[in-house]
Amino acid sequence: MQLALVHARYQLLEIIRIPVAVFGSAFFPAAAMIFFVVPFAGDDAVGATYATASMVTFSVMSANIFQYGVGVAEDRDQPWNPYTRTLPAGPAPRFAGRVLAGLALTYLSLIPVVVIGATLTAAQLTPAAFLLALGTVAVISVPFTLMGLAIGYSLPSKAAIVVAQVVFLPLAFGGGLLSAPGDAPGFIETIAPYLPTRGAAELMWSAVGDYSVEPLALVMLGVWVVLLAALAAWAYRRDEGRRFS
């Protein structure tokens, strides 16, 4: 655990030295809050609460896909990366440190969204619901962390940036993150349960309000986790084989 914390500290220092990296993860959800949620749902307590939860999901997805997808790909290009893989501690502390650092930055990127929701909208949460939402954030980070790792270990850094950008917005729109529960266009409501973003959003909605998660969305979220875990593991093993073959 101590080695994992050392690696996490290193990862955090690397990212904090370039503040725009943290700013980028928080900008789009915060901008969406200001331009869409505040003027259109800000006065409705229930609507604003669900919309803020959607933007939290949006931020979690953004932070993890870009942080792991682009960050891992860039790390693989560094000359010292193959050396770190030969250290006797093995890959587990390095991987755990990256996950811990990623989770810390995910929570950091949520601060603007939460502040905007608390100060500029009528969104309301009980302390218990707030704590439940904090825990749910860690749960819904899993599929997007795995997606980012799969991208990062599969592609070079320039390609990883493009792929992360390509999958990001379709997942947000297709999962119904930019509309209230049940108010998305018909074709979005049809495809949304099959995307990981919808299952993640519904877990957030259920954490902050009286919302029943659709079983299909929850099952498909589990399917996505399994598929993405398998893809990330395959990509890592392939990259490992290439480095030492």
Short mmCIF file of C-alpha atoms in Angstrom, two decimals:
data_model
loop_
_atom_site.label_atom_id
_atom_site.label_comp_id
_atom_site.label_asym_id
_atom_site.label_seq_id
_atom_site.Cartn_x
_atom_site.Cartn_y
_atom_site.Cartn_z
CA MET A 1 0.00 0.00 0.00
CA GLN A 2 2.86 2.37 0.80
CA LEU A 3 4.32 1.91 -2.69
CA ALA A 4 0.90 2.55 -4.23
CA LEU A 5 0.67 5.83 -2.34
CA VAL A 6 4.13 6.81 -3.55
CA HIS A 7 3.10 6.18 -7.14
CA ALA A 8 -0.17 8.06 -6.57
CA ARG A 9 1.74 11.05 -5.21
CA TYR A 10 4.03 10.98 -8.24
CA GLN A 11 1.07 10.84 -10.64
CA LEU A 12 -0.67 13.72 -8.88
CA LEU A 13 2.45 15.88 -8.92
CA GLU A 14 2.93 15.22 -12.62
CA ILE A 15 -0.62 16.32 -13.40
CA ILE A 16 -0.78 19.28 -11.02
CA ARG A 17 2.36 20.71 -12.62
CA ILE A 18 0.18 21.23 -15.73
CA PRO A 19 -2.98 22.84 -14.24
CA VAL A 20 -4.76 22.92 -17.60
CA ALA A 21 -5.01 19.13 -17.37
CA VAL A 22 -7.19 19.44 -14.28
CA PHE A 23 -9.05 22.43 -15.71
CA GLY A 24 -9.95 20.52 -18.88
CA SER A 25 -11.69 17.71 -17.00
CA ALA A 26 -13.89 20.15 -15.09
CA PHE A 27 -14.59 22.69 -17.83
CA PHE A 28 -17.16 20.97 -20.04
CA PRO A 29 -19.47 19.72 -17.24
CA ALA A 30 -19.27 23.10 -15.50
CA ALA A 31 -19.99 24.92 -18.78
CA ALA A 32 -22.95 22.63 -19.45
CA MET A 33 -24.26 23.41 -15.96
CA ILE A 34 -24.06 27.15 -16.56
CA PHE A 35 -25.47 27.23 -20.09
CA PHE A 36 -28.10 24.48 -19.92
CA VAL A 37 -28.98 23.46 -16.38
CA VAL A 38 -29.05 26.84 -14.63
CA PRO A 39 -31.31 28.66 -17.14
CA PHE A 40 -33.63 25.74 -17.98
CA ALA A 41 -33.89 23.66 -14.80
CA GLY A 42 -32.33 25.83 -12.11
CA ASP A 43 -35.62 26.76 -10.41
CA ASP A 44 -36.96 23.20 -10.27
CA ALA A 45 -35.56 21.45 -7.21
CA VAL A 46 -36.09 17.91 -8.52
CA GLY A 47 -35.04 18.71 -12.09
CA ALA A 48 -31.95 20.61 -10.95
CA THR A 49 -30.92 17.77 -8.65
CA TYR A 50 -31.17 15.17 -11.41
CA ALA A 51 -29.44 17.49 -13.89
CA THR A 52 -26.57 18.08 -11.48
CA ALA A 53 -26.24 14.31 -11.01
CA SER A 54 -26.10 13.93 -14.81
CA MET A 55 -23.33 16.52 -15.02
CA VAL A 56 -21.46 14.70 -12.25
CA THR A 57 -21.63 11.56 -14.40
CA PHE A 58 -20.50 13.64 -17.38
CA SER A 59 -17.50 14.87 -15.39
CA VAL A 60 -16.60 11.38 -14.13
CA MET A 61 -16.65 10.05 -17.69
CA SER A 62 -14.59 12.97 -19.02
CA ALA A 63 -11.97 12.80 -16.27
CA ASN A 64 -11.39 9.06 -16.54
CA ILE A 65 -11.49 8.56 -20.31
CA PHE A 66 -9.07 11.40 -20.98
CA GLN A 67 -6.92 10.93 -17.91
CA TYR A 68 -6.30 7.23 -18.46
CA GLY A 69 -6.69 7.09 -22.23
CA VAL A 70 -4.35 9.96 -23.01
CA GLY A 71 -2.23 9.76 -19.82
CA VAL A 72 -1.35 6.07 -20.16
CA ALA A 73 -0.58 6.45 -23.87
CA GLU A 74 1.75 9.38 -23.14
CA ASP A 75 3.45 7.47 -20.31
CA ARG A 76 4.12 4.57 -22.67
CA ASP A 77 6.05 6.96 -24.92
CA GLN A 78 8.39 7.97 -22.09
CA PRO A 79 11.83 6.30 -22.10
CA TRP A 80 11.66 5.40 -18.40
CA ASN A 81 8.37 3.51 -18.70
CA PRO A 82 9.94 0.18 -19.76
CA TYR A 83 12.41 0.52 -16.88
CA THR A 84 9.66 0.94 -14.26
CA ARG A 85 8.16 -2.34 -15.46
CA THR A 86 11.36 -4.18 -14.55
CA LEU A 87 11.37 -3.04 -10.92
CA PRO A 88 10.98 -5.84 -8.32
CA ALA A 89 7.80 -4.32 -6.87
CA GLY A 90 5.93 -5.41 -9.99
CA PRO A 91 3.10 -3.63 -11.81
CA ALA A 92 0.51 -3.76 -8.99
CA PRO A 93 1.71 -0.72 -6.92
CA ARG A 94 2.14 1.37 -10.07
CA PHE A 95 -1.32 0.45 -11.30
CA ALA A 96 -2.93 0.99 -7.88
CA GLY A 97 -1.19 4.35 -7.59
CA ARG A 98 -2.54 5.43 -10.96
CA VAL A 99 -6.07 4.43 -9.95
CA LEU A 100 -5.82 6.27 -6.62
CA ALA A 101 -4.51 9.40 -8.33
CA GLY A 102 -7.23 9.14 -10.94
CA LEU A 103 -9.95 8.87 -8.32
CA ALA A 104 -8.57 11.90 -6.47
CA LEU A 105 -8.58 13.97 -9.66
CA THR A 106 -12.08 12.75 -10.50
CA TYR A 107 -13.40 14.10 -7.21
CA LEU A 108 -11.44 17.32 -7.76
CA SER A 109 -13.05 17.80 -11.18
CA LEU A 110 -16.52 17.54 -9.58
CA ILE A 111 -16.05 20.61 -7.37
CA PRO A 112 -17.16 23.22 -9.96
CA VAL A 113 -20.27 21.19 -10.86
CA VAL A 114 -21.27 20.73 -7.22
CA VAL A 115 -20.63 24.40 -6.37
CA ILE A 116 -22.69 25.60 -9.33
CA GLY A 117 -25.50 23.20 -8.46
CA ALA A 118 -25.50 24.30 -4.82
CA THR A 119 -25.32 28.06 -5.43
CA LEU A 120 -27.05 28.73 -8.75
CA THR A 121 -29.84 26.13 -8.81
CA ALA A 122 -32.55 24.86 -6.49
CA ALA A 123 -30.94 21.40 -6.28
CA GLN A 124 -31.30 19.87 -2.82
CA LEU A 125 -29.60 16.92 -1.14
CA THR A 126 -29.74 15.51 2.35
CA PRO A 127 -26.37 14.77 4.00
CA ALA A 128 -27.05 11.04 3.65
CA ALA A 129 -27.81 11.39 -0.08
CA PHE A 130 -24.67 13.47 -0.53
CA LEU A 131 -22.52 10.76 1.07
CA LEU A 132 -24.25 8.09 -1.02
CA ALA A 133 -23.57 10.13 -4.15
CA LEU A 134 -19.88 10.41 -3.21
CA GLY A 135 -19.66 6.64 -2.93
CA THR A 136 -21.55 6.17 -6.19
CA VAL A 137 -18.97 8.31 -7.97
CA ALA A 138 -16.31 5.72 -7.17
CA VAL A 139 -18.56 2.94 -8.50
CA ILE A 140 -19.42 4.62 -11.78
CA SER A 141 -15.75 5.50 -12.34
CA VAL A 142 -14.98 1.82 -12.93
CA PRO A 143 -16.22 1.40 -16.52
CA PHE A 144 -14.71 4.69 -17.68
CA THR A 145 -11.40 3.92 -15.98
CA LEU A 146 -11.31 0.59 -17.81
CA MET A 147 -12.27 2.28 -21.08
CA GLY A 148 -9.46 4.80 -20.65
CA LEU A 149 -6.95 2.04 -19.84
CA ALA A 150 -8.02 0.06 -22.91
CA ILE A 151 -7.49 3.13 -25.10
CA GLY A 152 -4.21 4.08 -23.42
CA TYR A 153 -2.60 0.65 -23.70
CA SER A 154 -3.90 -0.01 -27.23
CA LEU A 155 -2.92 3.15 -29.06
CA PRO A 156 -0.08 5.66 -29.37
CA SER A 157 -0.68 9.02 -27.72
CA LYS A 158 -1.78 10.94 -30.83
CA ALA A 159 -4.31 8.28 -31.75
CA ALA A 160 -5.50 7.95 -28.14
CA ILE A 161 -6.41 11.65 -28.02
CA VAL A 162 -8.54 11.30 -31.16
CA VAL A 163 -10.28 8.11 -30.02
CA ALA A 164 -11.03 9.59 -26.57
CA GLN A 165 -12.61 12.62 -28.23
CA VAL A 166 -14.58 10.48 -30.66
CA VAL A 167 -16.15 8.22 -28.00
CA PHE A 168 -16.71 10.95 -25.41
CA LEU A 169 -19.58 12.99 -26.86
CA PRO A 170 -21.55 10.09 -28.41
CA LEU A 171 -21.53 8.32 -25.05
CA ALA A 172 -22.74 11.50 -23.31
CA PHE A 173 -25.53 12.21 -25.81
CA GLY A 174 -26.47 8.57 -26.35
CA GLY A 175 -26.64 7.88 -22.63
CA GLY A 176 -29.10 10.73 -22.09
CA LEU A 177 -26.81 12.79 -19.89
CA LEU A 178 -27.93 16.05 -21.50
CA SER A 179 -31.63 15.59 -20.81
CA ALA A 180 -33.82 14.89 -17.79
CA PRO A 181 -34.76 11.29 -16.95
CA GLY A 182 -37.39 10.18 -19.45
CA ASP A 183 -37.23 13.41 -21.50
CA ALA A 184 -34.65 12.42 -24.11
CA PRO A 185 -35.72 11.98 -27.77
CA GLY A 186 -37.23 8.62 -28.59
CA PHE A 187 -34.20 7.15 -30.34
CA ILE A 188 -31.98 8.18 -27.41
CA GLU A 189 -34.32 6.48 -24.95
CA THR A 190 -34.12 3.35 -27.12
CA ILE A 191 -30.34 3.07 -27.26
CA ALA A 192 -29.45 4.62 -23.89
CA PRO A 193 -29.90 1.49 -21.71
CA TYR A 194 -27.29 -0.31 -23.79
CA LEU A 195 -24.58 2.29 -23.13
CA PRO A 196 -22.44 2.43 -19.97
CA THR A 197 -23.23 6.11 -19.50
CA ARG A 198 -26.92 5.40 -18.94
CA GLY A 199 -26.35 2.79 -16.26
CA ALA A 200 -23.90 5.15 -14.54
CA ALA A 201 -26.32 8.07 -14.76
CA GLU A 202 -29.21 6.02 -13.36
CA LEU A 203 -27.10 4.98 -10.39
CA MET A 204 -26.37 8.65 -9.73
CA TRP A 205 -30.06 9.58 -10.12
CA SER A 206 -31.06 6.87 -7.67
CA ALA A 207 -28.42 8.12 -5.20
CA VAL A 208 -29.71 11.70 -5.19
CA GLY A 209 -33.45 11.18 -5.62
CA ASP A 210 -36.41 8.85 -5.77
CA TYR A 211 -35.44 7.12 -8.99
CA SER A 212 -35.68 3.40 -9.73
CA VAL A 213 -32.81 2.07 -11.81
CA GLU A 214 -33.90 0.26 -14.96
CA PRO A 215 -32.72 -3.38 -14.71
CA LEU A 216 -31.60 -3.46 -18.35
CA ALA A 217 -29.35 -0.41 -17.86
CA LEU A 218 -27.79 -1.96 -14.75
CA VAL A 219 -27.20 -5.33 -16.44
CA MET A 220 -25.64 -3.67 -19.48
CA LEU A 221 -23.39 -1.60 -17.21
CA GLY A 222 -22.11 -4.85 -15.72
CA VAL A 223 -21.60 -6.28 -19.20
CA TRP A 224 -19.62 -3.21 -20.21
CA VAL A 225 -17.42 -3.53 -17.12
CA VAL A 226 -16.59 -7.15 -17.96
CA LEU A 227 -15.93 -6.41 -21.64
CA LEU A 228 -13.83 -3.34 -20.93
CA ALA A 229 -11.85 -5.16 -18.23
CA ALA A 230 -11.07 -7.94 -20.69
CA LEU A 231 -10.10 -5.42 -23.39
CA ALA A 232 -7.89 -3.42 -21.01
CA ALA A 233 -6.16 -6.62 -19.78
CA TRP A 234 -5.58 -7.78 -23.36
CA ALA A 235 -4.18 -4.38 -24.36
CA TYR A 236 -1.86 -4.34 -21.35
CA ARG A 237 -0.54 -7.86 -22.02
CA ARG A 238 -0.02 -7.06 -25.70
CA ASP A 239 1.90 -3.90 -24.83
CA GLU A 240 3.93 -5.80 -22.24
CA GLY A 241 4.81 -8.44 -24.82
CA ARG A 242 5.88 -5.84 -27.37
CA ARG A 243 8.09 -4.05 -24.84
CA PHE A 244 10.04 -7.15 -23.86
CA SER A 245 9.95 -9.25 -27.03
#
